[in-house]
Amino acid sequence: MEIILWLGIVLLAGFLITYIWGENKTRKNVKIIQKRLAEEMMTTVSAGSHYKEIPPKMRTVSAKYNLFKSSSGQPLNTSAFDSYLVQGNSMQYCDIHPGDIVFAQKGFRLSDLTKFPSAVILKNLKANKNQCQFKIRRAWTVCPDNLEDEEYIKILTEVMNSPEYLNLKDKAKNIYESDDKMLEGFMKKLEEYRANRDTESLGQSIVISSTYDVDNKKIRFSIHRTSSLMGIVKYVVSVSNTQAA
Amino acid sequence: MQDYNNSSEEQQNLMFHRKLIPILNSVLWLAALPIGCYSEWSEAIDEDYQKICLFLTMYCTFMFEGGLIWWDIMAINYNKSIRLKDSVFVRTIFFNMALTLVVVVLFFVTKELWLMYSVMVTAAWLKYIICRITPKLDVVEIPYFANEYEVKELN
């Protein structure tokens, strides 16, 4: 019966030695591990036209291992959202700034886009794989792409008379030129769109959005195919300490 | 928004159990060795009592295994910013169930206390080493929430 005693002593001593060694090793590493887990490489979204200078992913705080709460204290279930790290300054009049994280509900369908204006995520079809793959814009309306010029002007006039647009004009009064300049800019974009449009896709719907051109300090409308829509931004959070990959 | 059930009071209760369970288990385990040895050595005690002692020994060694997991959790992470990584936790439960089955079969086939005892402790020991040298497998290395941020709802 001595075997059980010796076995017990040997195993217990072995375990204790391993335990003490393990604890010391873990204590040194645990802070590093926690810090690593609290950050992640997040998909970037370009607010503006400088997508070529933005990598597709950048390091920021983890959407999974940090708690995101509303002002009333309700935690956000981040697993139900796609999260994007904003790079660029063109959404500043929408209170979205560089380094912010925006959350867009997963499983987007065009029928979800019913409320305007909405900050939307669009796939950037021009970007190569080393550049930012998405862009963020403020969508004002969705309409077919085969309307006459007068119909577009009518739609945009309605948009420009909406309380939300008037609010934008008020916020951006230092740089906002005029409604006529906005329409003029839109017609140029429409010409470009029509020139590049595939005739087979005529009649598809488009998103008309606004963006602030940081370089020229102008707000302009732009046109995007609805097929490039990836989601509607529901929440935005300001964080800091963003690092490139 | 999701209604999480992670109030600090509940987390405090959880931490209390994490501390209490390993202490109780460790006490039981420490008692197991002399009980087991005495029941084997003593010719004076009757067979029924010996069986009870063997059962207690077996029970305590099982508890030791469970206690180890809880002790791990307690020893490193006594602040409330830590949570279990669910998949690892489930794996641990299955590991323990399989180990229990092996030990019970061994005991009833061989009736050898020392065999059961050594399998239990060695398995627990091995698992501990594996967890420690591969931190990603560790049941406790995930921070619950590192920081809090306030989100703003659009629209």
Short mmCIF file of C-alpha atoms in Angstrom, two decimals:
data_model
loop_
_atom_site.label_atom_id
_atom_site.label_comp_id
_atom_site.label_asym_id
_atom_site.label_seq_id
_atom_site.Cartn_x
_atom_site.Cartn_y
_atom_site.Cartn_z
CA MET A 1 0.00 0.00 0.00
CA GLU A 2 3.03 2.24 0.15
CA ILE A 3 2.70 2.73 -3.58
CA ILE A 4 -0.33 4.99 -3.23
CA LEU A 5 1.44 7.15 -0.68
CA TRP A 6 4.55 7.59 -2.79
CA LEU A 7 2.50 8.06 -5.90
CA GLY A 8 0.45 10.71 -4.16
CA ILE A 9 3.53 12.53 -2.91
CA VAL A 10 5.26 12.43 -6.30
CA LEU A 11 2.17 13.56 -8.19
CA LEU A 12 1.34 16.27 -5.68
CA ALA A 13 4.90 17.61 -5.69
CA GLY A 14 4.96 17.52 -9.48
CA PHE A 15 1.69 19.32 -9.68
CA LEU A 16 2.74 22.01 -7.22
CA ILE A 17 5.97 22.68 -9.12
CA THR A 18 4.05 22.94 -12.42
CA TYR A 19 1.41 25.11 -10.82
CA ILE A 20 3.91 27.62 -9.42
CA TRP A 21 5.82 27.70 -12.70
CA GLY A 22 2.60 28.12 -14.68
CA GLU A 23 1.31 30.89 -12.46
CA ASN A 24 4.51 32.87 -12.79
CA LYS A 25 4.49 32.46 -16.56
CA THR A 26 0.83 33.43 -16.83
CA ARG A 27 1.12 36.49 -14.63
CA LYS A 28 3.76 37.87 -16.97
CA ASN A 29 1.66 37.18 -20.06
CA VAL A 30 -1.87 37.90 -18.91
CA LYS A 31 -1.70 41.67 -19.33
CA ILE A 32 -0.23 41.33 -22.81
CA ILE A 33 -2.92 38.83 -23.77
CA GLN A 34 -5.71 41.02 -22.42
CA LYS A 35 -4.36 44.06 -24.26
CA ARG A 36 -4.13 42.07 -27.48
CA LEU A 37 -7.68 40.82 -27.13
CA ALA A 38 -9.00 44.30 -26.40
CA GLU A 39 -7.89 45.36 -29.87
CA GLU A 40 -8.60 44.02 -33.32
CA MET A 41 -7.92 44.67 -36.98
CA MET A 42 -11.13 46.30 -38.15
CA THR A 43 -12.38 46.90 -41.69
CA THR A 44 -11.90 50.52 -42.67
CA VAL A 45 -14.45 52.74 -44.37
CA SER A 46 -13.44 55.83 -46.29
CA ALA A 47 -15.19 59.10 -45.52
CA GLY A 48 -13.98 61.05 -48.52
CA SER A 49 -12.06 60.36 -51.68
CA HIS A 50 -8.69 59.39 -50.21
CA TYR A 51 -9.43 55.65 -50.16
CA LYS A 52 -6.15 54.84 -51.94
CA GLU A 53 -4.15 55.96 -48.90
CA ILE A 54 -6.24 53.93 -46.43
CA PRO A 55 -5.41 50.24 -45.82
CA PRO A 56 -8.33 47.79 -45.90
CA LYS A 57 -7.95 47.05 -42.18
CA MET A 58 -6.55 49.01 -39.26
CA ARG A 59 -6.00 48.28 -35.60
CA THR A 60 -8.51 49.76 -33.18
CA VAL A 61 -10.46 48.76 -30.09
CA SER A 62 -12.18 45.38 -30.39
CA ALA A 63 -15.91 45.46 -31.10
CA LYS A 64 -16.20 42.08 -29.36
CA TYR A 65 -14.27 42.58 -26.14
CA ASN A 66 -15.26 46.14 -25.29
CA LEU A 67 -18.63 47.18 -24.01
CA PHE A 68 -20.57 49.61 -26.20
CA LYS A 69 -23.49 51.20 -24.41
CA SER A 70 -26.18 53.71 -25.31
CA SER A 71 -26.55 56.90 -23.30
CA SER A 72 -29.26 55.12 -21.29
CA GLY A 73 -26.77 52.37 -20.38
CA GLN A 74 -28.18 49.63 -22.64
CA PRO A 75 -25.35 47.44 -24.01
CA LEU A 76 -25.12 47.03 -27.77
CA ASN A 77 -25.02 43.47 -29.09
CA THR A 78 -22.12 44.05 -31.48
CA SER A 79 -22.32 40.55 -32.97
CA ALA A 80 -25.50 41.64 -34.80
CA PHE A 81 -23.60 44.42 -36.57
CA ASP A 82 -20.80 44.85 -39.05
CA SER A 83 -18.33 47.30 -37.59
CA TYR A 84 -16.22 49.71 -39.64
CA LEU A 85 -13.45 52.08 -38.67
CA VAL A 86 -13.97 55.52 -40.19
CA GLN A 87 -11.04 57.17 -41.95
CA GLY A 88 -11.43 60.61 -43.50
CA ASN A 89 -13.21 63.80 -42.60
CA SER A 90 -16.02 64.06 -45.12
CA MET A 91 -18.78 62.93 -42.72
CA GLN A 92 -18.05 65.60 -40.11
CA TYR A 93 -21.41 67.34 -40.73
CA CYS A 94 -23.07 64.03 -39.90
CA ASP A 95 -21.12 63.92 -36.60
CA ILE A 96 -18.97 61.03 -37.83
CA HIS A 97 -15.25 61.69 -37.47
CA PRO A 98 -11.95 59.96 -38.28
CA GLY A 99 -11.24 57.13 -35.82
CA ASP A 100 -14.92 56.59 -35.01
CA ILE A 101 -16.39 53.10 -35.24
CA VAL A 102 -19.71 52.80 -37.05
CA PHE A 103 -22.06 49.84 -36.69
CA ALA A 104 -24.26 48.69 -39.58
CA GLN A 105 -26.89 45.98 -39.06
CA LYS A 106 -25.95 42.66 -40.67
CA GLY A 107 -28.13 41.21 -43.44
CA PHE A 108 -28.91 44.48 -45.24
CA ARG A 109 -31.68 44.58 -47.86
CA LEU A 110 -32.56 47.58 -49.99
CA SER A 111 -36.07 47.56 -48.53
CA ASP A 112 -34.49 48.42 -45.14
CA LEU A 113 -33.46 51.83 -46.50
CA THR A 114 -36.68 53.72 -45.89
CA LYS A 115 -35.57 56.59 -43.71
CA PHE A 116 -33.67 59.55 -45.16
CA PRO A 117 -31.14 60.90 -44.68
CA SER A 118 -29.19 57.83 -43.53
CA ALA A 119 -25.47 57.23 -43.27
CA VAL A 120 -24.80 54.23 -45.48
CA ILE A 121 -21.87 51.92 -46.19
CA LEU A 122 -21.10 51.37 -49.88
CA LYS A 123 -18.71 48.94 -51.54
CA ASN A 124 -15.94 50.88 -53.27
CA LEU A 125 -15.80 49.23 -56.68
CA LYS A 126 -12.69 51.17 -57.73
CA ALA A 127 -10.46 50.07 -54.85
CA ASN A 128 -7.84 47.38 -55.30
CA LYS A 129 -7.22 44.79 -52.58
CA ASN A 130 -4.62 46.92 -50.76
CA GLN A 131 -6.96 49.88 -50.46
CA CYS A 132 -9.98 50.71 -48.37
CA GLN A 133 -12.85 48.59 -49.67
CA PHE A 134 -15.79 50.62 -48.40
CA LYS A 135 -17.01 54.19 -48.32
CA ILE A 136 -19.46 55.97 -46.07
CA ARG A 137 -21.90 58.53 -47.42
CA ARG A 138 -25.08 60.29 -46.36
CA ALA A 139 -27.92 58.94 -48.49
CA TRP A 140 -30.77 61.33 -49.27
CA THR A 141 -32.91 59.30 -51.61
CA VAL A 142 -33.16 56.22 -53.83
CA CYS A 143 -34.56 56.53 -57.36
CA PRO A 144 -34.32 54.85 -60.80
CA ASP A 145 -31.36 55.74 -63.00
CA ASN A 146 -33.40 56.33 -66.19
CA LEU A 147 -35.28 59.50 -65.20
CA GLU A 148 -35.20 62.76 -67.13
CA ASP A 149 -33.11 65.67 -65.84
CA GLU A 150 -36.23 67.59 -64.73
CA GLU A 151 -37.37 64.66 -62.63
CA TYR A 152 -34.03 64.49 -60.84
CA ILE A 153 -34.15 68.25 -60.23
CA LYS A 154 -37.63 67.86 -58.76
CA ILE A 155 -36.46 65.05 -56.47
CA LEU A 156 -33.42 67.03 -55.34
CA THR A 157 -35.43 70.17 -54.78
CA GLU A 158 -37.66 68.18 -52.42
CA VAL A 159 -34.56 66.87 -50.66
CA MET A 160 -33.10 70.39 -50.35
CA ASN A 161 -36.30 71.66 -48.79
CA SER A 162 -36.41 68.92 -46.17
CA PRO A 163 -35.77 69.95 -42.53
CA GLU A 164 -32.76 67.59 -42.33
CA TYR A 165 -31.14 69.22 -45.35
CA LEU A 166 -31.81 72.70 -43.98
CA ASN A 167 -30.15 71.57 -40.80
CA LEU A 168 -27.11 70.44 -42.81
CA LYS A 169 -26.99 73.80 -44.57
CA ASP A 170 -27.08 75.54 -41.22
CA LYS A 171 -24.29 73.39 -39.81
CA ALA A 172 -22.16 73.89 -42.91
CA LYS A 173 -23.06 77.52 -43.57
CA ASN A 174 -19.39 78.53 -43.73
CA ILE A 175 -18.67 76.29 -46.69
CA TYR A 176 -22.09 75.70 -48.28
CA GLU A 177 -22.23 77.48 -51.62
CA SER A 178 -25.85 77.37 -52.89
CA ASP A 179 -28.61 74.98 -53.94
CA ASP A 180 -27.95 75.87 -57.57
CA LYS A 181 -24.28 74.88 -57.24
CA MET A 182 -25.42 71.59 -55.66
CA LEU A 183 -27.74 70.91 -58.62
CA GLU A 184 -25.05 71.91 -61.08
CA GLY A 185 -22.60 69.52 -59.42
CA PHE A 186 -25.20 66.75 -59.44
CA MET A 187 -25.88 67.16 -63.18
CA LYS A 188 -22.16 66.77 -63.86
CA LYS A 189 -22.11 63.57 -61.81
CA LEU A 190 -25.22 62.38 -63.64
CA GLU A 191 -23.54 62.96 -67.00
CA GLU A 192 -20.53 60.92 -65.86
CA TYR A 193 -22.82 58.19 -64.55
CA ARG A 194 -24.77 58.03 -67.81
CA ALA A 195 -21.56 57.92 -69.85
CA ASN A 196 -20.23 54.97 -67.84
CA ARG A 197 -23.57 53.21 -67.43
CA ASP A 198 -24.06 49.80 -68.91
CA THR A 199 -27.12 50.03 -71.20
CA GLU A 200 -28.29 46.59 -70.05
CA SER A 201 -28.59 47.87 -66.50
CA LEU A 202 -30.77 50.85 -67.47
CA GLY A 203 -33.64 51.36 -65.05
CA GLN A 204 -31.80 50.11 -61.97
CA SER A 205 -32.04 52.14 -58.81
CA ILE A 206 -29.40 54.57 -57.59
CA VAL A 207 -28.61 56.22 -54.28
CA ILE A 208 -28.11 59.97 -54.23
CA SER A 209 -25.84 60.95 -51.40
CA SER A 210 -24.03 64.00 -50.18
CA THR A 211 -20.43 64.23 -49.10
CA TYR A 212 -18.08 66.95 -47.98
CA ASP A 213 -15.10 67.31 -50.27
CA VAL A 214 -12.38 68.08 -47.74
CA ASP A 215 -9.79 69.13 -50.34
CA ASN A 216 -12.03 71.67 -52.10
CA LYS A 217 -14.10 72.48 -49.00
CA LYS A 218 -17.39 71.91 -50.80
CA ILE A 219 -20.46 69.79 -50.20
CA ARG A 220 -21.62 67.91 -53.28
CA PHE A 221 -24.16 65.28 -54.27
CA SER A 222 -22.95 62.00 -55.68
CA ILE A 223 -24.51 58.94 -57.31
CA HIS A 224 -24.01 55.27 -56.40
CA ARG A 225 -25.57 52.04 -57.60
CA THR A 226 -27.81 50.50 -54.95
CA SER A 227 -26.10 47.17 -55.69
CA SER A 228 -23.03 48.58 -53.94
CA LEU A 229 -24.95 49.28 -50.72
CA MET A 230 -23.65 47.22 -47.81
CA GLY A 231 -25.57 48.55 -44.84
CA ILE A 232 -27.14 51.42 -42.95
CA VAL A 233 -25.16 52.94 -40.11
CA LYS A 234 -27.20 52.60 -36.92
CA TYR A 235 -24.66 53.54 -34.28
CA VAL A 236 -21.45 55.52 -34.10
CA VAL A 237 -18.90 55.60 -31.30
CA SER A 238 -15.83 57.78 -30.81
CA VAL A 239 -12.68 55.92 -29.86
CA SER A 240 -8.99 56.78 -30.03
CA ASN A 241 -5.57 55.11 -30.42
CA THR A 242 -6.05 53.83 -33.97
CA GLN A 243 -2.98 52.33 -35.65
CA ALA A 244 -2.34 51.26 -39.23
CA ALA A 245 -1.68 47.60 -40.00
CA MET B 1 -29.73 46.67 -28.01
CA GLN B 2 -29.31 43.45 -26.10
CA ASP B 3 -30.35 42.97 -22.51
CA TYR B 4 -27.22 41.55 -20.94
CA ASN B 5 -27.38 39.88 -17.59
CA ASN B 6 -24.04 40.98 -16.25
CA SER B 7 -24.70 43.27 -13.35
CA SER B 8 -21.78 43.81 -11.07
CA GLU B 9 -23.70 42.22 -8.18
CA GLU B 10 -24.13 38.98 -10.11
CA GLN B 11 -20.51 39.04 -11.13
CA GLN B 12 -19.51 39.50 -7.49
CA ASN B 13 -21.63 36.45 -6.57
CA LEU B 14 -20.00 34.48 -9.33
CA MET B 15 -16.57 35.44 -8.09
CA PHE B 16 -17.55 34.35 -4.58
CA HIS B 17 -18.48 30.90 -5.84
CA ARG B 18 -15.31 30.75 -7.85
CA LYS B 19 -13.40 31.28 -4.64
CA LEU B 20 -15.52 29.04 -2.41
CA ILE B 21 -15.68 25.96 -4.62
CA PRO B 22 -11.94 25.45 -5.12
CA ILE B 23 -11.28 25.91 -1.42
CA LEU B 24 -13.87 23.28 -0.47
CA ASN B 25 -12.64 20.93 -3.16
CA SER B 26 -9.06 21.31 -2.10
CA VAL B 27 -9.97 20.52 1.51
CA LEU B 28 -11.86 17.42 0.38
CA TRP B 29 -8.99 16.34 -1.78
CA LEU B 30 -6.45 16.77 0.98
CA ALA B 31 -8.70 14.60 3.14
CA ALA B 32 -8.90 11.93 0.44
CA LEU B 33 -5.35 10.69 0.65
CA PRO B 34 -5.27 9.79 4.38
CA ILE B 35 -8.81 8.38 4.21
CA GLY B 36 -7.85 6.19 1.28
CA CYS B 37 -4.59 5.09 2.87
CA TYR B 38 -6.17 4.39 6.24
CA SER B 39 -8.96 2.31 4.75
CA GLU B 40 -6.46 0.24 2.84
CA TRP B 41 -3.96 -0.15 5.67
CA SER B 42 -6.27 -0.82 8.53
CA GLU B 43 -7.22 -4.45 8.82
CA ALA B 44 -9.38 -3.67 11.81
CA ILE B 45 -12.09 -1.79 9.92
CA ASP B 46 -14.89 -3.77 8.38
CA GLU B 47 -15.53 -4.11 4.66
CA ASP B 48 -18.54 -1.77 4.49
CA TYR B 49 -16.65 1.03 6.09
CA GLN B 50 -13.75 0.38 3.72
CA LYS B 51 -16.13 0.75 0.76
CA ILE B 52 -17.38 4.03 2.13
CA CYS B 53 -13.82 5.21 2.48
CA LEU B 54 -13.05 4.17 -1.09
CA PHE B 55 -16.14 5.96 -2.32
CA LEU B 56 -15.14 9.08 -0.45
CA THR B 57 -11.66 8.89 -1.89
CA MET B 58 -13.01 8.55 -5.38
CA TYR B 59 -15.47 11.38 -4.86
CA CYS B 60 -12.79 13.66 -3.50
CA THR B 61 -10.43 12.97 -6.38
CA PHE B 62 -13.22 13.76 -8.83
CA MET B 63 -13.80 16.96 -6.96
CA PHE B 64 -10.12 17.73 -7.15
CA GLU B 65 -10.36 17.76 -10.91
CA GLY B 66 -13.31 20.14 -10.84
CA GLY B 67 -11.61 22.19 -8.17
CA LEU B 68 -8.57 22.62 -10.35
CA ILE B 69 -10.59 24.37 -13.01
CA TRP B 70 -12.20 26.69 -10.51
CA TRP B 71 -8.90 27.25 -8.80
CA ASP B 72 -7.43 28.29 -12.13
CA ILE B 73 -10.20 30.78 -12.62
CA MET B 74 -9.85 32.17 -9.16
CA ALA B 75 -6.09 32.25 -8.94
CA ILE B 76 -5.45 34.44 -11.93
CA ASN B 77 -8.61 36.41 -12.39
CA TYR B 78 -10.06 37.79 -9.24
CA ASN B 79 -11.31 40.92 -10.92
CA LYS B 80 -14.66 41.07 -12.67
CA SER B 81 -13.30 41.93 -16.10
CA ILE B 82 -12.77 38.28 -16.99
CA ARG B 83 -15.18 35.81 -18.51
CA LEU B 84 -15.00 32.20 -19.55
CA LYS B 85 -14.42 31.40 -23.15
CA ASP B 86 -17.54 29.33 -23.74
CA SER B 87 -16.18 26.83 -26.21
CA VAL B 88 -13.23 26.01 -23.98
CA PHE B 89 -15.54 25.69 -21.01
CA VAL B 90 -17.73 23.18 -22.89
CA ARG B 91 -14.62 21.25 -23.93
CA THR B 92 -13.54 21.14 -20.30
CA ILE B 93 -16.89 19.70 -19.23
CA PHE B 94 -16.65 16.98 -21.88
CA PHE B 95 -13.08 16.27 -20.83
CA ASN B 96 -14.21 15.81 -17.24
CA MET B 97 -17.12 13.58 -18.21
CA ALA B 98 -14.83 11.35 -20.30
CA LEU B 99 -12.27 11.25 -17.50
CA THR B 100 -14.92 10.31 -14.96
CA LEU B 101 -16.10 7.46 -17.17
CA VAL B 102 -12.56 6.13 -17.61
CA VAL B 103 -11.91 6.25 -13.88
CA VAL B 104 -15.18 4.56 -12.94
CA VAL B 105 -14.54 1.76 -15.43
CA LEU B 106 -10.97 1.37 -14.23
CA PHE B 107 -12.08 1.20 -10.64
CA PHE B 108 -14.77 -1.41 -11.20
CA VAL B 109 -12.57 -3.53 -13.44
CA THR B 110 -9.36 -3.44 -11.43
CA LYS B 111 -10.59 -2.47 -7.93
CA GLU B 112 -7.23 -0.73 -7.63
CA LEU B 113 -7.41 2.53 -5.78
CA TRP B 114 -3.90 3.59 -6.76
CA LEU B 115 -4.66 3.21 -10.46
CA MET B 116 -7.75 5.38 -10.24
CA TYR B 117 -5.93 7.90 -8.13
CA SER B 118 -2.95 8.17 -10.46
CA VAL B 119 -5.11 8.49 -13.58
CA MET B 120 -7.08 11.32 -12.01
CA VAL B 121 -4.15 13.36 -10.81
CA THR B 122 -2.01 12.74 -13.88
CA ALA B 123 -4.85 13.77 -16.19
CA ALA B 124 -5.51 16.92 -14.20
CA TRP B 125 -1.82 17.68 -14.16
CA LEU B 126 -1.42 17.15 -17.90
CA LYS B 127 -4.40 19.33 -18.65
CA TYR B 128 -3.02 22.06 -16.46
CA ILE B 129 0.33 21.96 -18.25
CA ILE B 130 -1.34 22.04 -21.68
CA CYS B 131 -3.49 25.00 -20.67
CA ARG B 132 -0.57 26.92 -19.26
CA ILE B 133 1.88 26.46 -22.10
CA THR B 134 -0.79 27.27 -24.69
CA PRO B 135 -2.53 30.36 -23.29
CA LYS B 136 -5.19 30.42 -26.03
CA LEU B 137 -6.56 27.14 -24.68
CA ASP B 138 -6.80 28.51 -21.21
CA VAL B 139 -10.31 28.77 -19.86
CA VAL B 140 -9.78 32.16 -18.33
CA GLU B 141 -7.76 34.35 -20.64
CA ILE B 142 -10.60 36.34 -22.17
CA PRO B 143 -11.30 39.78 -20.72
CA TYR B 144 -15.00 40.25 -20.24
CA PHE B 145 -15.06 43.85 -21.40
CA ALA B 146 -11.81 45.74 -21.50
CA ASN B 147 -13.35 49.22 -21.70
CA GLU B 148 -16.72 50.89 -22.02
CA TYR B 149 -17.74 53.29 -24.76
CA GLU B 150 -20.92 55.25 -25.27
CA VAL B 151 -22.50 54.84 -28.69
CA LYS B 152 -24.67 57.42 -30.40
CA GLU B 153 -27.73 56.25 -32.28
CA LEU B 154 -28.16 57.73 -35.75
CA ASN B 155 -31.58 58.58 -37.15
#
